[in-house]
XYZ file of C-alpha atoms in Angstrom:
131
model
C -25.819 -16.033 2.000
C -25.979 -13.198 -0.514
C -23.785 -10.166 -0.029
C -24.951 -6.599 -0.565
C -23.547 -4.888 -3.649
C -22.339 -1.358 -2.865
C -22.156 1.141 -5.719
C -19.632 3.931 -6.182
C -22.378 6.481 -5.453
C -23.106 4.801 -2.098
C -19.411 4.726 -1.270
C -19.126 8.462 -2.004
C -22.290 9.198 0.014
C -20.734 7.582 3.092
C -17.502 9.554 3.166
C -17.787 11.701 6.266
C -17.175 11.084 9.971
C -20.897 10.525 10.699
C -21.179 7.745 8.113
C -17.954 6.318 6.745
C -17.452 3.442 4.313
C -13.984 2.240 3.303
C -13.155 0.118 0.250
C -10.522 -2.589 0.814
C -9.798 -5.497 -1.529
C -13.054 -4.924 -3.450
C -15.126 -5.147 -0.246
C -16.836 -2.257 1.542
C -16.617 -1.793 5.310
C -18.592 0.551 7.594
C -15.935 2.006 9.905
C -18.143 4.716 11.426
C -18.146 3.193 14.916
C -14.451 2.273 14.761
C -13.069 5.614 13.591
C -12.585 7.021 17.120
C -10.801 3.829 18.224
C -8.404 3.725 15.257
C -4.815 3.810 16.596
C -3.635 5.971 13.676
C -6.313 8.601 14.254
C -9.426 9.470 12.310
C -7.627 11.674 9.753
C -5.893 8.645 8.242
C -9.175 6.878 7.526
C -10.983 10.044 6.414
C -8.226 10.699 3.865
C -9.094 7.396 2.140
C -12.875 7.906 2.128
C -14.643 7.557 -1.223
C -11.807 5.724 -2.953
C -9.920 2.433 -2.930
C -7.927 2.349 0.329
C -6.354 -1.068 -0.308
C -2.862 0.223 -1.055
C -2.798 2.561 1.957
C -4.099 -0.241 4.212
C -1.483 -2.737 3.038
C 1.394 -0.236 3.066
C 0.911 0.338 6.792
C 1.099 -3.377 7.516
C -1.976 -3.889 9.672
C -2.012 -6.681 12.237
C -4.063 -9.861 12.122
C -6.251 -8.335 14.834
C -7.100 -5.426 12.533
C -8.120 -7.872 9.809
C -10.357 -9.747 12.268
C -12.067 -6.470 13.231
C -12.810 -5.850 9.547
C -14.949 -9.000 9.335
C -17.473 -7.477 11.754
C -17.595 -4.216 9.783
C -18.309 -5.732 6.342
C -21.157 -4.106 4.420
C -20.778 -5.988 1.150
C -18.922 -6.308 -2.126
C -18.066 -3.322 -4.277
C -19.731 -3.020 -7.664
C -16.871 -2.539 -10.119
C -17.402 0.385 -12.440
C -15.310 2.624 -14.636
C -15.761 5.420 -12.099
C -13.322 3.869 -9.662
C -10.572 1.441 -10.508
C -10.013 -0.968 -7.636
C -6.738 -2.544 -6.660
C -7.719 -6.175 -6.341
C -6.122 -8.831 -4.194
C -3.884 -10.013 -7.054
C -1.087 -7.561 -6.221
C 1.356 -10.230 -5.033
C 3.155 -10.210 -8.382
C 3.863 -6.490 -8.042
C 5.179 -7.059 -4.514
C 7.592 -9.719 -5.762
C 8.725 -7.379 -8.539
C 9.396 -4.653 -5.988
C 11.300 -7.058 -3.736
C 13.449 -8.196 -6.666
C 14.207 -4.590 -7.601
C 15.192 -3.775 -4.026
C 17.482 -6.794 -3.825
C 19.162 -5.890 -7.109
C 19.483 -2.280 -6.004
C 21.092 -3.279 -2.727
C 23.649 -5.394 -4.617
C 24.517 -2.385 -6.748
C 25.078 -0.400 -3.572
C 28.207 -2.450 -2.927
C 29.560 -3.047 -6.413
C 29.422 0.511 -7.771
C 31.538 2.090 -4.976
C 34.020 -0.806 -5.122
C 34.347 -0.431 -8.893
C 34.881 3.320 -8.512
C 37.513 2.747 -5.832
C 39.292 0.198 -8.023
C 39.210 2.597 -10.976
C 40.649 5.382 -8.827
C 43.566 3.255 -7.610
C 44.226 2.010 -11.162
C 44.281 5.611 -12.422
C 46.673 6.616 -9.619
C 48.945 3.667 -10.323
C 49.134 4.211 -14.083
C 49.344 8.012 -13.932
C 52.201 8.065 -11.379
C 54.661 6.646 -13.906
C 55.462 3.576 -11.839
C 55.544 1.444 -14.983
């Protein structure tokens, strides 16, 4: 089964409420009939028209049901060009990097205030002349 190849020009041509294509994970979906049913409203989808909406789609954390609906709306694969850089499915390494940074940042949240508190009490102890 061969898949249709959608160009950037076609994607841009279908970027209004009457005919709306969305690009997710290098695949193009026709969401024209779904736009009125979208729980987040039509403005959210229209804001991502004509560009790669992968990051916005994943940031929201769509349900498995939403991903199943997408299968019925598939138009075809996106033709990669220099006009539009896509964010492919290989973004798991960036997610792990973000998670690591968050974990390290949350550890610092505890150690920095404790170190400052310790420094304050040490300063008070040594500056009071108790030695």
